[in-house]
Amino acid sequence: MTTEQPQPSFRFVENTDPVSDARRREILADPGFGDHATDYVAAIRWSGRSPEEGTWTDPRIEPRAPLPLDPASAVFHYGQEVFEGLKAYRHADGSVWLFRPEANAARLNRSAERLALPALPPELFLASLDELVRRDHRWIPDGEGTSLYLRPFMIATEPFLGVRPSREVLYEVIASPAGNYFGTPEPVDIWLSTTWARTHAGGTGFAKCGGNYAASLLPQLEGEAQGCKQVIFTDRNREDAVEELGGMNVFFVTRDGKLVTPELTGTILPGITRDSVIHLAQDHGIEVEERTVTLGEWREGVASGQIAEIFACGTAAVIAPMGRLLSERGEIPAPAQTNGEITTWLRDQLVGIQHGTVEDPYGWMHRVL
Ligand code: PLP
Ligand code: COI
């Protein structure tokens, strides 16, 4: 493994009390998802008169620690916040890679614009990830299907109570070792909330902001009470058009081997995994339709066998087969195949590229170490 020096623009503050080697090894043997903190964070501050006019200063890697924030900080009151999620993978030869980080850089800025937060120059975003992963590289697990999950986020830190965009912002990246998000390769049953929406036309659905997730928690609790690990949201104004899950996009595989996924209407997060699945499929002669799928089509498709497989996809979940759909209005049974041929093929391709066992013809992988 090479040990490149961090870029000089990132100041480095050493953690003099890192997690012990023994404890870290114990955590990496069974990482779970998002439960454990690494030794460092990347951080950059911004201040400015408006989201378009300001300066990012003092990029640094420093020990992970609680943030000292005034209780009036805007993020606590008005939820002015956006985040990202991506992973660092250790390949068999010891090298370390990120998957499509430029796509996360672009999405962070689309989210930031919607939340009246400043854009972060993509080169600063990429450098923050590289620098953090270099300092925290001991935290990247090497077990099958494991990785280091990276969570960049931006919060409004100015202390004031008027409602306007904050003139002070903090961008940080934290990291956490990750295994299987659902803890099982079994198909996941899904809850449909007939009461609550996650977002709506003109809202923040396409942005990765905390408020969307806050709105998904109550329906998620409803779902958990019914034994479901995820909630799916539909647009009730469009005949229950399927949108996405609380933290994943959704794909249907038809009996004749076509992929169908809801089109990006502005209420759906444009998943980077979704986009990658579409590319992989199309390049291997699998037809992909991005279009409206209603709950009625789902119900009838499963009943007739026209829908053969259904899967959810996202950075945390990778590609996970979906089982039954439950709601107060009744149940749609699992499709005929729950770890079907196409779901399995797509997962093997995607995971193979990410972990370096399948060639990456797209230049998706970005080497860090
Ligand atoms: N949809 C939502 C609401 C999500 O939170 C995520 C996860 O980030 C996704 C979809 C999938 O996006 P990606 O594949 O970029 O991780
Ligand atoms: C991700 O996949 O990166 C997400 O942010 C989704 C969340 C369920 C962890």
Coordinates of C-alpha atoms in Angstrom, one line a residue, residues 22-356:
A22 CA -7.8 -4.5 19.9
R23 CA -11.1 -2.6 20.1
R24 CA -11.0 -1.6 16.5
R25 CA -10.4 -5.1 15.4
E26 CA -13.3 -6.3 17.5
I27 CA -15.6 -3.6 15.8
L28 CA -14.4 -4.5 12.3
A29 CA -15.1 -8.2 12.8
D30 CA -18.8 -7.3 13.1
P31 CA -19.3 -3.7 12.1
G32 CA -23.1 -3.5 11.8
F33 CA -24.1 -0.2 10.1
G34 CA -23.3 3.3 11.4
D35 CA -22.8 2.3 15.0
H36 CA -19.2 3.0 15.5
A37 CA -17.1 6.2 15.1
T38 CA -13.6 6.3 13.6
D39 CA -10.8 8.5 15.0
Y40 CA -11.0 11.5 12.7
V41 CA -13.4 13.9 10.8
A42 CA -12.8 16.2 7.9
A43 CA -14.1 19.7 8.5
I44 CA -14.4 23.0 6.6
R45 CA -16.1 26.2 7.6
W46 CA -18.0 28.6 5.4
S47 CA -19.2 32.2 6.0
G48 CA -20.8 34.6 3.6
R49 CA -23.6 37.1 3.0
S50 CA -25.7 34.7 0.8
P51 CA -25.3 31.1 -0.4
E52 CA -23.8 32.5 -3.6
E53 CA -21.3 34.9 -1.9
G54 CA -19.0 33.5 0.7
T55 CA -15.7 31.6 1.4
W56 CA -14.8 28.1 2.6
T57 CA -11.9 28.3 5.1
D58 CA -9.7 26.2 7.2
P59 CA -10.0 22.7 5.8
R60 CA -8.7 20.2 8.4
I61 CA -8.6 16.7 9.6
E62 CA -9.1 16.6 13.3
P63 CA -10.1 14.1 16.1
R64 CA -13.7 13.1 16.1
A65 CA -15.4 14.9 18.9
P66 CA -18.8 16.5 19.9
L67 CA -19.5 19.8 18.2
P68 CA -19.6 22.9 20.3
L69 CA -22.7 24.7 18.9
D70 CA -24.8 27.5 20.2
P71 CA -28.4 26.3 21.0
A72 CA -29.7 29.0 18.6
S73 CA -27.7 27.5 15.7
A74 CA -30.1 27.6 12.7
V75 CA -29.8 23.9 12.0
F76 CA -31.5 23.1 15.3
H77 CA -34.6 25.2 14.5
Y78 CA -35.2 25.3 10.8
G79 CA -33.4 22.1 9.7
Q80 CA -31.1 23.8 7.2
E81 CA -29.0 20.7 6.6
V82 CA -28.0 18.4 3.7
F83 CA -25.9 15.2 3.6
E84 CA -24.4 12.5 1.4
G85 CA -23.5 8.9 1.8
L86 CA -20.8 6.8 0.0
K87 CA -18.4 4.1 0.8
A88 CA -14.6 3.3 0.8
Y89 CA -13.7 -0.2 -0.3
R90 CA -10.5 -2.1 0.4
H91 CA -9.5 -4.4 -2.5
A92 CA -7.7 -7.7 -2.2
D93 CA -4.4 -6.0 -3.0
G94 CA -4.8 -3.6 -0.1
S95 CA -5.7 -0.6 -2.3
V96 CA -8.6 1.7 -1.2
W97 CA -11.2 3.1 -3.5
L98 CA -14.4 5.2 -3.5
F99 CA -17.3 4.6 -5.8
R100 CA -18.4 7.5 -8.0
P101 CA -17.6 10.3 -5.5
E102 CA -18.0 13.0 -8.2
A103 CA -21.6 12.0 -8.4
N104 CA -22.0 12.6 -4.7
A105 CA -20.2 16.0 -5.0
A106 CA -22.7 17.0 -7.7
R107 CA -25.7 15.8 -5.7
L108 CA -24.6 17.5 -2.5
N109 CA -24.6 20.8 -4.4
R110 CA -28.0 20.2 -5.9
S111 CA -29.3 19.5 -2.4
A112 CA -27.4 22.5 -0.9
E113 CA -29.0 24.8 -3.5
R114 CA -32.5 23.6 -2.6
L115 CA -31.8 24.2 1.2
A116 CA -30.2 27.7 0.5
L117 CA -26.8 26.4 1.6
P118 CA -23.6 27.3 -0.3
A119 CA -22.1 25.0 -3.0
L120 CA -18.9 23.2 -2.0
P121 CA -16.4 23.1 -4.8
P122 CA -16.2 19.4 -5.9
E123 CA -12.4 19.4 -5.6
L124 CA -12.7 20.3 -1.9
F125 CA -15.4 17.6 -1.5
L126 CA -13.2 15.0 -3.1
A127 CA -10.1 16.1 -1.1
S128 CA -12.1 15.9 2.2
L129 CA -12.9 12.3 1.4
D130 CA -9.4 11.4 0.3
E131 CA -7.8 13.1 3.4
L132 CA -10.2 11.5 5.9
V133 CA -9.9 8.0 4.4
R134 CA -6.1 8.2 4.4
R135 CA -6.1 9.1 8.1
D136 CA -8.8 6.6 9.0
H137 CA -7.7 3.8 6.6
R138 CA -7.2 1.3 9.5
W139 CA -11.0 1.5 9.9
I140 CA -11.8 0.0 6.5
P141 CA -12.9 -3.6 7.1
D142 CA -11.9 -6.3 4.6
G143 CA -14.7 -8.9 5.2
E144 CA -17.0 -9.8 2.4
G145 CA -19.5 -7.0 1.6
T146 CA -17.9 -4.6 4.1
S147 CA -16.7 -1.1 3.6
L148 CA -16.2 2.2 5.4
Y149 CA -19.3 4.3 5.1
L150 CA -18.6 8.0 4.6
R151 CA -21.2 10.6 5.7
P152 CA -20.5 14.1 4.4
F153 CA -22.9 16.7 5.8
M154 CA -23.4 20.5 5.8
I155 CA -25.2 22.3 8.7
A156 CA -26.3 25.9 9.3
T157 CA -24.3 27.0 12.4
E158 CA -25.1 30.7 12.7
P159 CA -26.9 31.5 16.1
F160 CA -30.0 33.6 15.4
L161 CA -33.7 33.0 15.4
G162 CA -34.9 34.9 12.4
V163 CA -35.9 32.8 9.4
R164 CA -33.3 33.3 6.7
P165 CA -30.4 31.4 5.3
S166 CA -27.5 31.0 7.8
R167 CA -24.4 33.1 7.1
E168 CA -22.2 30.5 8.8
V169 CA -22.0 26.8 7.8
L170 CA -20.0 23.8 8.8
Y171 CA -19.2 21.0 6.4
E172 CA -17.9 17.8 7.9
V173 CA -17.3 14.2 6.9
I174 CA -17.6 11.4 9.5
A175 CA -17.0 7.7 8.9
S176 CA -18.3 4.5 10.2
P177 CA -17.4 0.8 9.3
A178 CA -20.3 -0.9 7.6
G179 CA -21.6 -4.4 7.0
N180 CA -25.0 -5.5 5.6
Y181 CA -27.5 -2.7 6.2
F182 CA -30.4 -5.1 6.8
G183 CA -28.3 -7.7 8.6
T184 CA -29.7 -10.4 6.4
P185 CA -29.7 -11.4 2.7
E186 CA -33.4 -12.4 3.0
P187 CA -36.1 -10.4 1.2
V188 CA -37.3 -7.4 3.1
D189 CA -41.0 -6.8 3.7
I190 CA -42.1 -3.3 3.0
W191 CA -44.7 -1.1 4.7
L192 CA -46.9 1.3 2.7
S193 CA -48.1 4.2 4.8
T194 CA -51.6 5.3 3.7
T195 CA -51.5 8.3 6.0
W196 CA -48.1 10.0 5.7
A197 CA -46.0 11.3 2.9
R198 CA -42.3 11.8 2.9
T199 CA -42.4 14.8 0.5
H200 CA -44.5 16.2 -2.3
A201 CA -44.4 18.1 -5.6
G202 CA -42.3 21.3 -5.1
G203 CA -40.9 20.0 -1.8
T204 CA -37.4 18.6 -1.0
G205 CA -37.7 15.0 -2.3
F206 CA -34.9 15.3 -4.7
A207 CA -32.6 16.8 -2.1
K208 CA -30.8 14.7 0.5
C209 CA -31.8 16.7 3.5
G210 CA -32.6 15.7 7.1
G211 CA -36.2 16.8 6.9
N212 CA -37.1 14.1 4.4
Y213 CA -35.8 11.5 6.8
A214 CA -37.5 13.0 9.8
A215 CA -40.8 12.8 7.9
S216 CA -40.2 9.1 7.2
L217 CA -39.7 8.1 10.9
L218 CA -43.3 8.0 12.0
P219 CA -44.4 5.8 9.1
Q220 CA -41.3 3.7 9.7
L221 CA -42.4 3.1 13.3
E222 CA -45.8 2.0 11.9
G223 CA -44.0 -0.4 9.6
E224 CA -41.8 -1.8 12.3
A225 CA -44.9 -2.6 14.3
Q226 CA -46.0 -4.8 11.4
G227 CA -42.5 -6.4 11.0
C228 CA -41.4 -4.3 8.1
K229 CA -37.9 -2.8 7.9
Q230 CA -38.6 -0.1 5.3
V231 CA -41.4 2.1 4.2
I232 CA -42.4 2.8 0.6
F233 CA -43.9 6.1 -0.3
T234 CA -46.4 6.7 -3.2
D235 CA -47.9 9.8 -4.7
R236 CA -51.6 9.7 -3.7
N237 CA -52.4 12.4 -6.2
R238 CA -51.1 10.2 -9.1
E239 CA -53.0 6.9 -8.5
D240 CA -50.5 5.8 -5.8
A241 CA -47.5 6.1 -8.2
V242 CA -44.6 4.4 -6.5
E243 CA -41.8 6.7 -5.5
E244 CA -39.1 5.2 -3.3
L245 CA -38.4 3.8 0.1
G246 CA -37.3 5.8 3.1
G247 CA -33.6 5.3 2.1
M248 CA -33.5 3.5 -1.2
N249 CA -34.8 3.5 -4.8
V250 CA -36.9 0.7 -6.2
F251 CA -36.8 -1.5 -9.3
F252 CA -39.2 -4.0 -10.8
V253 CA -38.0 -6.8 -13.1
T254 CA -40.7 -8.0 -15.5
R255 CA -41.2 -11.7 -16.6
D256 CA -39.5 -10.9 -19.9
G257 CA -36.4 -9.5 -18.2
K258 CA -37.0 -5.8 -18.5
L259 CA -36.2 -3.3 -15.6
V260 CA -38.8 -0.7 -14.6
T261 CA -38.2 2.0 -12.1
P262 CA -40.1 5.2 -11.2
E263 CA -38.9 8.2 -13.3
L264 CA -37.3 11.1 -11.4
T265 CA -40.2 13.5 -10.8
G266 CA -38.5 15.8 -8.3
T267 CA -40.0 14.0 -5.3
I268 CA -37.5 11.1 -5.6
L269 CA -33.8 11.1 -4.6
P270 CA -31.7 10.5 -7.8
G271 CA -29.8 7.5 -6.4
I272 CA -26.3 6.9 -7.6
T273 CA -26.9 3.2 -7.2
R274 CA -30.1 3.6 -9.3
D275 CA -28.1 5.4 -12.0
S276 CA -25.4 2.7 -11.9
V277 CA -28.0 -0.1 -12.2
I278 CA -29.5 1.6 -15.2
H279 CA -26.1 1.8 -16.9
L280 CA -25.1 -1.7 -16.1
A281 CA -28.4 -3.1 -17.3
Q282 CA -28.5 -1.1 -20.6
D283 CA -24.9 -2.0 -21.4
H284 CA -25.8 -5.6 -21.1
G285 CA -28.8 -5.5 -23.4
I286 CA -31.4 -5.3 -20.6
E287 CA -34.1 -2.8 -21.4
V288 CA -34.8 -0.2 -18.8
E289 CA -38.0 1.8 -18.5
E290 CA -38.1 4.9 -16.3
R291 CA -41.9 5.5 -15.9
T292 CA -44.8 5.7 -13.5
V293 CA -45.6 2.4 -11.7
T294 CA -48.8 2.5 -9.8
L295 CA -49.7 0.3 -6.8
G296 CA -52.4 -1.2 -9.0
E297 CA -49.8 -2.3 -11.6
W298 CA -47.7 -3.8 -8.7
R299 CA -50.6 -5.7 -7.4
E300 CA -51.8 -7.1 -10.7
G301 CA -48.2 -7.7 -11.9
V302 CA -47.3 -9.9 -9.0
A303 CA -50.7 -11.7 -9.2
S304 CA -50.2 -12.4 -13.0
G305 CA -46.5 -13.1 -12.8
Q306 CA -45.7 -10.1 -15.0
I307 CA -43.6 -8.7 -12.2
A308 CA -41.0 -11.4 -11.4
E309 CA -38.5 -9.7 -9.1
I310 CA -38.5 -6.5 -7.0
F311 CA -35.4 -5.0 -5.4
A312 CA -34.4 -1.9 -3.5
C313 CA -31.0 -0.2 -4.1
G314 CA -28.9 2.4 -2.4
T315 CA -25.4 2.9 -1.1
A316 CA -26.2 1.6 2.4
A317 CA -28.5 -1.3 1.2
V318 CA -26.6 -2.0 -2.1
I319 CA -29.2 -4.2 -3.9
A320 CA -31.7 -5.9 -1.6
P321 CA -34.5 -8.2 -2.7
M322 CA -38.0 -7.0 -1.6
G323 CA -40.6 -9.3 -0.3
R324 CA -44.2 -8.5 0.6
L325 CA -45.9 -5.1 0.6
L326 CA -48.0 -4.6 3.6
S327 CA -50.5 -1.8 4.4
E328 CA -53.7 -1.1 6.2
R329 CA -55.4 -1.8 2.9
G330 CA -54.0 -5.3 2.7
E331 CA -51.1 -7.2 1.3
I332 CA -49.3 -7.6 -2.0
P333 CA -47.5 -10.9 -1.8
A334 CA -43.8 -11.2 -2.6
P335 CA -43.0 -11.7 -6.3
A336 CA -42.4 -15.2 -7.7
Q337 CA -38.6 -14.8 -7.4
T338 CA -37.1 -13.0 -4.4
N339 CA -33.4 -13.4 -5.2
G340 CA -34.1 -13.7 -8.9
E341 CA -31.6 -14.0 -11.7
I342 CA -31.5 -10.4 -12.7
T343 CA -31.4 -9.0 -9.1
T344 CA -28.5 -11.4 -8.4
W345 CA -26.6 -10.6 -11.6
L346 CA -26.9 -6.8 -11.1
R347 CA -25.8 -7.1 -7.4
D348 CA -22.8 -9.3 -8.4
Q349 CA -21.7 -6.8 -11.1
L350 CA -22.1 -3.8 -8.9
V351 CA -20.5 -5.3 -5.8
G352 CA -17.8 -6.8 -8.1
I353 CA -16.9 -3.4 -9.5
Q354 CA -16.9 -1.8 -6.1
H355 CA -14.7 -4.5 -4.5
G356 CA -12.4 -4.7 -7.5

